[in-house]
Coordinates of N, CA and C and ligand atoms in Angstrom, one line a residue:
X697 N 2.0 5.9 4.5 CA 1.0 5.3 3.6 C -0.3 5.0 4.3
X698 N -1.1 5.1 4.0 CA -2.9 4.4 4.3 C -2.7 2.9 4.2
X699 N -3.7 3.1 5.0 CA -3.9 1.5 5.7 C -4.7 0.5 4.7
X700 N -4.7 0.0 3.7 CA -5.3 -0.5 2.7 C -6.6 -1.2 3.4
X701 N -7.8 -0.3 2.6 CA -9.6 -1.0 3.2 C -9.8 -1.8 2.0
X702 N -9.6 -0.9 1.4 CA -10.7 -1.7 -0.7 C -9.8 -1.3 -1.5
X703 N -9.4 -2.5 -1.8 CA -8.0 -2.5 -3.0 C -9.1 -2.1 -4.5
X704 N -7.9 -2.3 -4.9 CA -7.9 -1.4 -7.0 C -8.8 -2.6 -7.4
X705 N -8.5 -3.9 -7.3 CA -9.8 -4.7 -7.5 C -10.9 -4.5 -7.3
X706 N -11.0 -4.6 -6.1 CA -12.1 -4.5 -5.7 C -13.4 -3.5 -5.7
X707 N -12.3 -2.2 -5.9 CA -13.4 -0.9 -6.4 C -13.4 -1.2 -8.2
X708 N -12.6 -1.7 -8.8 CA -13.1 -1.9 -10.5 C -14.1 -2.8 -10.4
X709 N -14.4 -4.1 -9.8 CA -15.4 -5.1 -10.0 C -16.5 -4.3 -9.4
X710 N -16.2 -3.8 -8.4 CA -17.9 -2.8 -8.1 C -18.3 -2.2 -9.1
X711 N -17.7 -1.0 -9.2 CA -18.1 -0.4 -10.0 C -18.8 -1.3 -11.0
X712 N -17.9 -2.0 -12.1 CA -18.8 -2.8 -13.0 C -19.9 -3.3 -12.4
X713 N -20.4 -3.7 -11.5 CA -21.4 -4.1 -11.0 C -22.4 -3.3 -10.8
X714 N -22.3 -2.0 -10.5 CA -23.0 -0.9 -10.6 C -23.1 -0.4 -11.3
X715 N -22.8 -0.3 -12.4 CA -22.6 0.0 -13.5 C -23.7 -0.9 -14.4
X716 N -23.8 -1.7 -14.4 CA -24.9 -2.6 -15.1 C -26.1 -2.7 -14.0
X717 N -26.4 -1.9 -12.9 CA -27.2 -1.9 -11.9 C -27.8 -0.5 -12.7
X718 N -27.1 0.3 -13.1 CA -27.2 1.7 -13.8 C -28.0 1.7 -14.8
X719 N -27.5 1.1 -15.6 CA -27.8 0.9 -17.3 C -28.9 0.0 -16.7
X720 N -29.2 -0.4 -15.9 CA -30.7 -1.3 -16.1 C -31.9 -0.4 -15.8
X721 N -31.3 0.5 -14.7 CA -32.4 1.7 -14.3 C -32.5 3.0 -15.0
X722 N -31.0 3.5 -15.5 CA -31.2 4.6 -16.2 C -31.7 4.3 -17.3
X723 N -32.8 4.3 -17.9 CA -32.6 4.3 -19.3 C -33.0 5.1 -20.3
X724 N -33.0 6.0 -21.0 CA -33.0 7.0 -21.8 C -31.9 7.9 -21.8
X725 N -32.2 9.2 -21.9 CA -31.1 10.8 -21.5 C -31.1 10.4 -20.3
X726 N -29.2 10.5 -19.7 CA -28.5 10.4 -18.8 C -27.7 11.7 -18.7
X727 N -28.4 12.2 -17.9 CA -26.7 13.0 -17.2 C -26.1 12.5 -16.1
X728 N -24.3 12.6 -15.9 CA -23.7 12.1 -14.6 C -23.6 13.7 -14.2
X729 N -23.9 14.1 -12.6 CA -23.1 15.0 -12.3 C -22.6 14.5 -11.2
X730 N -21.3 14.8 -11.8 CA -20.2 14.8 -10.8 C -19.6 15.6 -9.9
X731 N -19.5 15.4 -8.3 CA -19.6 16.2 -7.1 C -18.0 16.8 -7.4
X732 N -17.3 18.0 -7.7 CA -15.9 18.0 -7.5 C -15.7 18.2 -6.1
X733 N -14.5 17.9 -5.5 CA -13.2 17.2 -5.9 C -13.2 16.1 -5.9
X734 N -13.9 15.7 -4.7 CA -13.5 13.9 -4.2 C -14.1 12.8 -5.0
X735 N -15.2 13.0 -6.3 CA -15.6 12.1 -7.1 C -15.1 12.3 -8.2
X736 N -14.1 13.0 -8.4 CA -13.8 12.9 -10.5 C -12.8 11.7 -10.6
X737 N -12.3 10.9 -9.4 CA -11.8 9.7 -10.5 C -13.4 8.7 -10.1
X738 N -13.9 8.2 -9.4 CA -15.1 7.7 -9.1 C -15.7 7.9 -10.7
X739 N -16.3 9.1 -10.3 CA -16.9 9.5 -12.1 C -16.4 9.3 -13.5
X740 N -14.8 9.6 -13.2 CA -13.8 8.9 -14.4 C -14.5 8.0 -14.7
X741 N -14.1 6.9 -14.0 CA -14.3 4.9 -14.3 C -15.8 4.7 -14.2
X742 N -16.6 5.3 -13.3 CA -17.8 5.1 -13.9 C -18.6 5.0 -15.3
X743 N -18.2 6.6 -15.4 CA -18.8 7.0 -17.0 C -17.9 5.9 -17.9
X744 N -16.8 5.2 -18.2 CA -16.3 4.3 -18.5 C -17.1 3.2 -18.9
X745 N -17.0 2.7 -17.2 CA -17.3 1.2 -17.0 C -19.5 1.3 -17.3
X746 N -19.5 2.5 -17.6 CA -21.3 3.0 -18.5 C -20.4 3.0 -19.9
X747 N -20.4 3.5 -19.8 CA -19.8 3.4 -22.1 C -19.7 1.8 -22.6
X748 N -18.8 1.2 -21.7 CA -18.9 -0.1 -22.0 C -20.0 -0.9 -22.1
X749 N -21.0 -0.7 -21.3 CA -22.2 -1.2 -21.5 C -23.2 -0.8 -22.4
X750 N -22.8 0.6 -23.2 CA -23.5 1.2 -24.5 C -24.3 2.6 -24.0
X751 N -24.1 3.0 -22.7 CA -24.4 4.0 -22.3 C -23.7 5.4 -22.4
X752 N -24.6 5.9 -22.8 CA -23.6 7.5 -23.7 C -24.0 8.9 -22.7
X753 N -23.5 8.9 -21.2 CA -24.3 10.0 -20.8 C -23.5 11.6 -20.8
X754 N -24.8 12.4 -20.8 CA -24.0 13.6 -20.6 C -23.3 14.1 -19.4
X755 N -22.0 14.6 -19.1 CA -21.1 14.8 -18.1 C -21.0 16.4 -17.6
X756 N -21.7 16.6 -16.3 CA -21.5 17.8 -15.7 C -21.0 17.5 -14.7
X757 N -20.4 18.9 -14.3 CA -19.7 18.7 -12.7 C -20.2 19.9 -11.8
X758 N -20.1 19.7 -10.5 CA -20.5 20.9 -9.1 C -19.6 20.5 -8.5
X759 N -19.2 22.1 -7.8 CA -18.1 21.8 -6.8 C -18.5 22.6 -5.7
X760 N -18.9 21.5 -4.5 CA -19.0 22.2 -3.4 C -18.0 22.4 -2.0
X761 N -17.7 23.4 -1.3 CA -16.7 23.7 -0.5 C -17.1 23.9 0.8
X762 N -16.0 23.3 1.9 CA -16.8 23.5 3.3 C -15.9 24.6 3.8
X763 N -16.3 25.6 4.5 CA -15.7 26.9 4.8 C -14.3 26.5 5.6
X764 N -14.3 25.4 6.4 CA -13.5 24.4 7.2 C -12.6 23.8 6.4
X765 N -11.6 23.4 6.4 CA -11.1 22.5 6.2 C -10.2 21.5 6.3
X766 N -9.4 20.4 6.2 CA -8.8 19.6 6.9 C -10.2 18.1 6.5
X767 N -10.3 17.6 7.8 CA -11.6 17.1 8.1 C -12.3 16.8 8.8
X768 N -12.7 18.1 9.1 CA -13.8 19.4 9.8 C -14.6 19.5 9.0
X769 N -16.3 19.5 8.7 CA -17.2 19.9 7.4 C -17.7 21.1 8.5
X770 N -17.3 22.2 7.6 CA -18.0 23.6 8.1 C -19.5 24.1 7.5
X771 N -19.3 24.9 7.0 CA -20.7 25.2 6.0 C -20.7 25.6 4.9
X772 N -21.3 24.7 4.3 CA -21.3 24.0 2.5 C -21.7 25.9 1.5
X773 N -20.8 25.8 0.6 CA -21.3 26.6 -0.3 C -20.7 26.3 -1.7
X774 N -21.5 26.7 -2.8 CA -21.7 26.4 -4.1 C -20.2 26.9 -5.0
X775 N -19.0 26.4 -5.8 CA -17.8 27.4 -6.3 C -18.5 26.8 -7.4
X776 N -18.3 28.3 -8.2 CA -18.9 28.8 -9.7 C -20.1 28.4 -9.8
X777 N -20.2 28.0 -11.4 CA -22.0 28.4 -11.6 C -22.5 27.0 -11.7
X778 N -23.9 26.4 -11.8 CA -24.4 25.2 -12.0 C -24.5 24.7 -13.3
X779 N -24.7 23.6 -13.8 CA -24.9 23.2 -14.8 C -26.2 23.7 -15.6
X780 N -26.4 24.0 -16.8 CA -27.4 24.9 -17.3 C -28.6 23.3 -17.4
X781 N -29.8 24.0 -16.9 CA -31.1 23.4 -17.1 C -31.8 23.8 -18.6
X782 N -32.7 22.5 -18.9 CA -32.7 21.5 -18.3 C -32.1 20.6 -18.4
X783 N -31.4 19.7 -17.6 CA -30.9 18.6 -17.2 C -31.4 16.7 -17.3
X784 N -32.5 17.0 -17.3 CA -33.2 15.8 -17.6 C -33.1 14.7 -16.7
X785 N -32.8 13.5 -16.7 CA -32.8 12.6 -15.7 C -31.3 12.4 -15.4
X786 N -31.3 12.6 -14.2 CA -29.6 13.1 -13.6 C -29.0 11.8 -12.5
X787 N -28.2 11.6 -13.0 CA -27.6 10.8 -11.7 C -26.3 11.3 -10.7
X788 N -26.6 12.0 -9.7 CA -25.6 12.6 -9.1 C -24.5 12.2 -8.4
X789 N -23.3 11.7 -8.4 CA -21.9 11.0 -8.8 C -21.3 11.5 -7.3
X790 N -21.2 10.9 -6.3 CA -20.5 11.8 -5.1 C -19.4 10.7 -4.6
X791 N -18.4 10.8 -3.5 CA -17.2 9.9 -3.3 C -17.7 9.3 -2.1
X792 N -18.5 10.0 -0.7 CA -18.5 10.0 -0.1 C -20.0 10.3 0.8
X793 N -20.8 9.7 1.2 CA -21.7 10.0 2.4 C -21.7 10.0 3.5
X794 N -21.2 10.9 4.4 CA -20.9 10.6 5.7 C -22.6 11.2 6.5
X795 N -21.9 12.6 6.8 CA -22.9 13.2 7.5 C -24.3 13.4 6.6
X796 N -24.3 13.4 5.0 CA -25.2 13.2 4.1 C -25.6 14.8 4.3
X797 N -24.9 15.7 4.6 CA -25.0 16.8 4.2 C -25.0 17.3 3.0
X798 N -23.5 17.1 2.4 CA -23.2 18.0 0.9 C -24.1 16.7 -0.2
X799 N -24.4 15.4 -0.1 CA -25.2 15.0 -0.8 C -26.6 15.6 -0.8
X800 N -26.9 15.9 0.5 CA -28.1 16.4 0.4 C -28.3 18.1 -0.4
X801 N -27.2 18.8 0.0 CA -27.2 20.0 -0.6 C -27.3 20.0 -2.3
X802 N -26.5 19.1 -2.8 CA -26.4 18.9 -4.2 C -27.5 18.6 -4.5
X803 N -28.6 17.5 -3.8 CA -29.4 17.3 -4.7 C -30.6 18.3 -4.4
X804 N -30.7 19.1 -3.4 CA -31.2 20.0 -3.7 C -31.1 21.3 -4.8
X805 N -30.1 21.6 -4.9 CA -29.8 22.4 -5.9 C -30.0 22.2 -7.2
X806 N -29.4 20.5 -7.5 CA -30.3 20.0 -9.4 C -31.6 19.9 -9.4
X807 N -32.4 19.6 -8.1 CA -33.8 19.1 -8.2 C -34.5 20.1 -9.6
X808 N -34.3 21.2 -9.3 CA -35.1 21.9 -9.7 C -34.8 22.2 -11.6
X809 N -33.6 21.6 -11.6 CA -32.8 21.8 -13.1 C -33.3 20.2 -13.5
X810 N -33.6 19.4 -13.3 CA -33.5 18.1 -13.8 C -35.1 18.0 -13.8
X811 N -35.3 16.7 -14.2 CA -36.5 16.0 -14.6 C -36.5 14.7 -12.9
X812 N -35.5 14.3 -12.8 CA -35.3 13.2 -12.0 C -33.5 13.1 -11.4
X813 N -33.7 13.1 -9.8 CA -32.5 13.4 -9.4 C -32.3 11.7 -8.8
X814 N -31.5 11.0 -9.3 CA -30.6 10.1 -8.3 C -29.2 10.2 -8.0
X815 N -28.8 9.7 -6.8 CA -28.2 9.4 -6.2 C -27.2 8.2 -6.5
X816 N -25.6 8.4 -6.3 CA -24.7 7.5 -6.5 C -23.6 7.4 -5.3
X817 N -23.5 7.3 -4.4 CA -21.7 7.2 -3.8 C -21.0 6.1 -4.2
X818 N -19.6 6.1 -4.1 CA -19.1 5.4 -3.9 C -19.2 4.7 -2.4
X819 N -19.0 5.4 -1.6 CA -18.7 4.9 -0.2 C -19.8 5.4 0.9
X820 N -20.4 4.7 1.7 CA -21.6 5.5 2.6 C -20.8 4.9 3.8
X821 N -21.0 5.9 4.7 CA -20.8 5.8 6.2 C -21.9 5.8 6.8
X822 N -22.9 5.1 7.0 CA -24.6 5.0 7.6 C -24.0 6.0 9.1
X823 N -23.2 5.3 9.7 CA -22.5 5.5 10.9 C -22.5 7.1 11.1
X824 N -22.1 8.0 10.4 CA -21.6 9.1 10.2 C -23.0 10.1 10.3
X825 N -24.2 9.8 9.5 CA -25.5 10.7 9.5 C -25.7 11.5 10.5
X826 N -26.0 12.7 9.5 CA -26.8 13.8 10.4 C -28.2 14.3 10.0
X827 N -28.4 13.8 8.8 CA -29.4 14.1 8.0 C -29.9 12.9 7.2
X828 N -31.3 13.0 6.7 CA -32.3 11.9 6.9 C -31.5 12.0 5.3
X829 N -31.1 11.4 4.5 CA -31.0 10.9 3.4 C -30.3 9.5 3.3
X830 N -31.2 9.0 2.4 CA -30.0 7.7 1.3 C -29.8 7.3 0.3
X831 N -28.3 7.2 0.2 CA -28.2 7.0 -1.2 C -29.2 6.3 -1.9
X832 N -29.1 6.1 -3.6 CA -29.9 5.0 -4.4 C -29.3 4.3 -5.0
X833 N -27.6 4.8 -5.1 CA -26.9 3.4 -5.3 C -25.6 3.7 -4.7
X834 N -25.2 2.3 -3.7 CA -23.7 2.6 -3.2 C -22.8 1.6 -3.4
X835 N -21.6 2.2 -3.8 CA -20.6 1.5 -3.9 C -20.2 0.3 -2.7
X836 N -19.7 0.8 -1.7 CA -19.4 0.2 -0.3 C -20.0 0.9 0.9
X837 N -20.2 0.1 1.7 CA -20.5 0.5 2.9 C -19.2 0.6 4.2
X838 N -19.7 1.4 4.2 CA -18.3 1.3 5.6 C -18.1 1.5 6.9
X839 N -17.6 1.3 8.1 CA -17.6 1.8 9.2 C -17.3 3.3 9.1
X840 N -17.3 3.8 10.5 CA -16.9 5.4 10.5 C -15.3 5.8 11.1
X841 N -14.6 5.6 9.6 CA -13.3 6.1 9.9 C -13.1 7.0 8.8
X842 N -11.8 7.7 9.1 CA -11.6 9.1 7.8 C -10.6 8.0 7.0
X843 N -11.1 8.1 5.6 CA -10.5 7.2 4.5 C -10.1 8.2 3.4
X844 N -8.5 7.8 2.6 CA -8.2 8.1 2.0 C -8.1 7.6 0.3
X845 N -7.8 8.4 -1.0 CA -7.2 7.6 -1.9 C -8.4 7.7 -3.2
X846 N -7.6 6.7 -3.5 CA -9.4 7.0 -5.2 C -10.0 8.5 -5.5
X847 N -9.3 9.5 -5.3 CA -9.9 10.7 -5.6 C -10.4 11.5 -3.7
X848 N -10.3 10.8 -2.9 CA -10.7 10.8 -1.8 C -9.5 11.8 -0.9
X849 N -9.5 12.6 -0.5 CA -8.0 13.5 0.2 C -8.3 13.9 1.5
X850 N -7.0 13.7 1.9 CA -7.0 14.4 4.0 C -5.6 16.0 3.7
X851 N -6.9 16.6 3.4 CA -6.4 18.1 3.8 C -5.7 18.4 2.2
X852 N -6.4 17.8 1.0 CA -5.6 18.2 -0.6 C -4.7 16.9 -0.5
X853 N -4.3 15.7 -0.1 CA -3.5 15.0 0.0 C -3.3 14.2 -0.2
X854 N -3.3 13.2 -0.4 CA -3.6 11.4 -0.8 C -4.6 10.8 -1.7
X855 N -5.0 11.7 -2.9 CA -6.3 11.9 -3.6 C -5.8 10.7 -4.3
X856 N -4.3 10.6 -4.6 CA -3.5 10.1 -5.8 C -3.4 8.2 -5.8
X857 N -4.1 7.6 -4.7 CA -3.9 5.8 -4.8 C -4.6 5.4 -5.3
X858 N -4.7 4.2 -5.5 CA -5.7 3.1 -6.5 C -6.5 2.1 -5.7
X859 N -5.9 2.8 -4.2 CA -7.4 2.0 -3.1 C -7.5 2.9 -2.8
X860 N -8.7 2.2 -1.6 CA -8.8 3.5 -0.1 C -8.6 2.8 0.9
X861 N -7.7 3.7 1.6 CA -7.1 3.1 2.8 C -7.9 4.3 4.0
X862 N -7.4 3.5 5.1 CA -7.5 4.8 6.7 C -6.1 5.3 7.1
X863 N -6.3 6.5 7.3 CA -5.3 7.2 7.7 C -5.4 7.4 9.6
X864 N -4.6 7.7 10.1 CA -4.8 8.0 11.8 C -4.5 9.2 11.9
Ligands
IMP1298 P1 -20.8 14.7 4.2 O1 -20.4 14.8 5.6 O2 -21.6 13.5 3.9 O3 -21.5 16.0 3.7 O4 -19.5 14.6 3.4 C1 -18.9 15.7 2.9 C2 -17.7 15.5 2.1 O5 -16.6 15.3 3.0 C3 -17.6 14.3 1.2 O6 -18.1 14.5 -0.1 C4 -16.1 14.1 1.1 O7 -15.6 15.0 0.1 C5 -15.7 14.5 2.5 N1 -15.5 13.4 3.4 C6 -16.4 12.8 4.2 N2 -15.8 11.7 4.8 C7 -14.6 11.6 4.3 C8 -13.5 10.7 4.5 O8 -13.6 9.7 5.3 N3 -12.4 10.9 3.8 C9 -12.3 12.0 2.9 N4 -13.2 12.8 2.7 C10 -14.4 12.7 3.4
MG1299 MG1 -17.1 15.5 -1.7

């Protein structure tokens, strides 16, 4: 089992928290897109804990893949097609910012489909950058270790808990 960091509490009270951080900035046409794999429960409870506040957005998904795998990031490329433009004002839904690579690749790729691209993680690793980006809204901040759980996996694996723990 993982080493429990941020219990099931404590990622639902964020969320809600950001989630009315959301609805105060998004306001009109919303799309979430959501990064597959490691953000669709993230995105689950988001789009959620937005409904509850009276927020109705539209739901697309991207799935980007690192040629590597394990947790090794190789070189990023796009599986299947994008979400059809236009898009309008987008909020892009991701699990994780480490190296701020595949955040950055995503939001290159909507820019051009949307009206206005922001940014969402759950979890930023400042620690971890290789690339000049930052999020616009983050869940937690964290030191630089490999974390499991919430949708989050080591090698397809541990996607399945209701925290996020460290694994060794
Ligand atoms: P990047 O290095 O910021 O491009 O992160 C790429 C992707 O690697 C993230 O979206 C996650 O899917 C995955 N990733 C990065 N750090 C971790 C981690 O600690 N645990 C699990 N997946 C991670
Ligand atoms: Mg990811």
């Amino acid at each position: 089992m993982p080493k429990k960091l941020i219990d099931e509490q404590e990622i639902q009270h964020r969320i809600r928290a950001l989630a009315e951080e959301l609805a105060e900035v998004c306001q009109g046409e919303l799309t979430l897109v959501v990064v597959l794999k490691g953000s669709f429960v993230f995105g689950a409870d988001l789009l959620r804990a937005l409904g509850r506040l009276g927020v109705d957005p539209r739901v697309e998904f991207i799935q980007l893949r690192s040629y590597r795998g394990g947790r090794q990031a190789g070189k990023l490329e796009v599986v299947g097609v994008l979400p059809e433009a236009p898009l309008g004002s987008v909020l892009l839904v991701d699990d994780i910012a480490d190296t701020g690579r595949s955040l950055e690749v995503a939001r290159d790729l909507l820019e051009p489909l949307s009206a206005t691209v922001r940014t969402c993680v759950l979890l930023d690793k400042p620690g971890g950058r290789t690339v000049d980006i930052q999020p616009d809204f983050i869940g937690f901040t964290i030191d630089d270790a490999f974390v499991v759980g919430y949708g989050l996996d080591d090698d397809e694996h541990q996607r399945q808990h209701s925290f996020i723990g460290t694994v060794t």
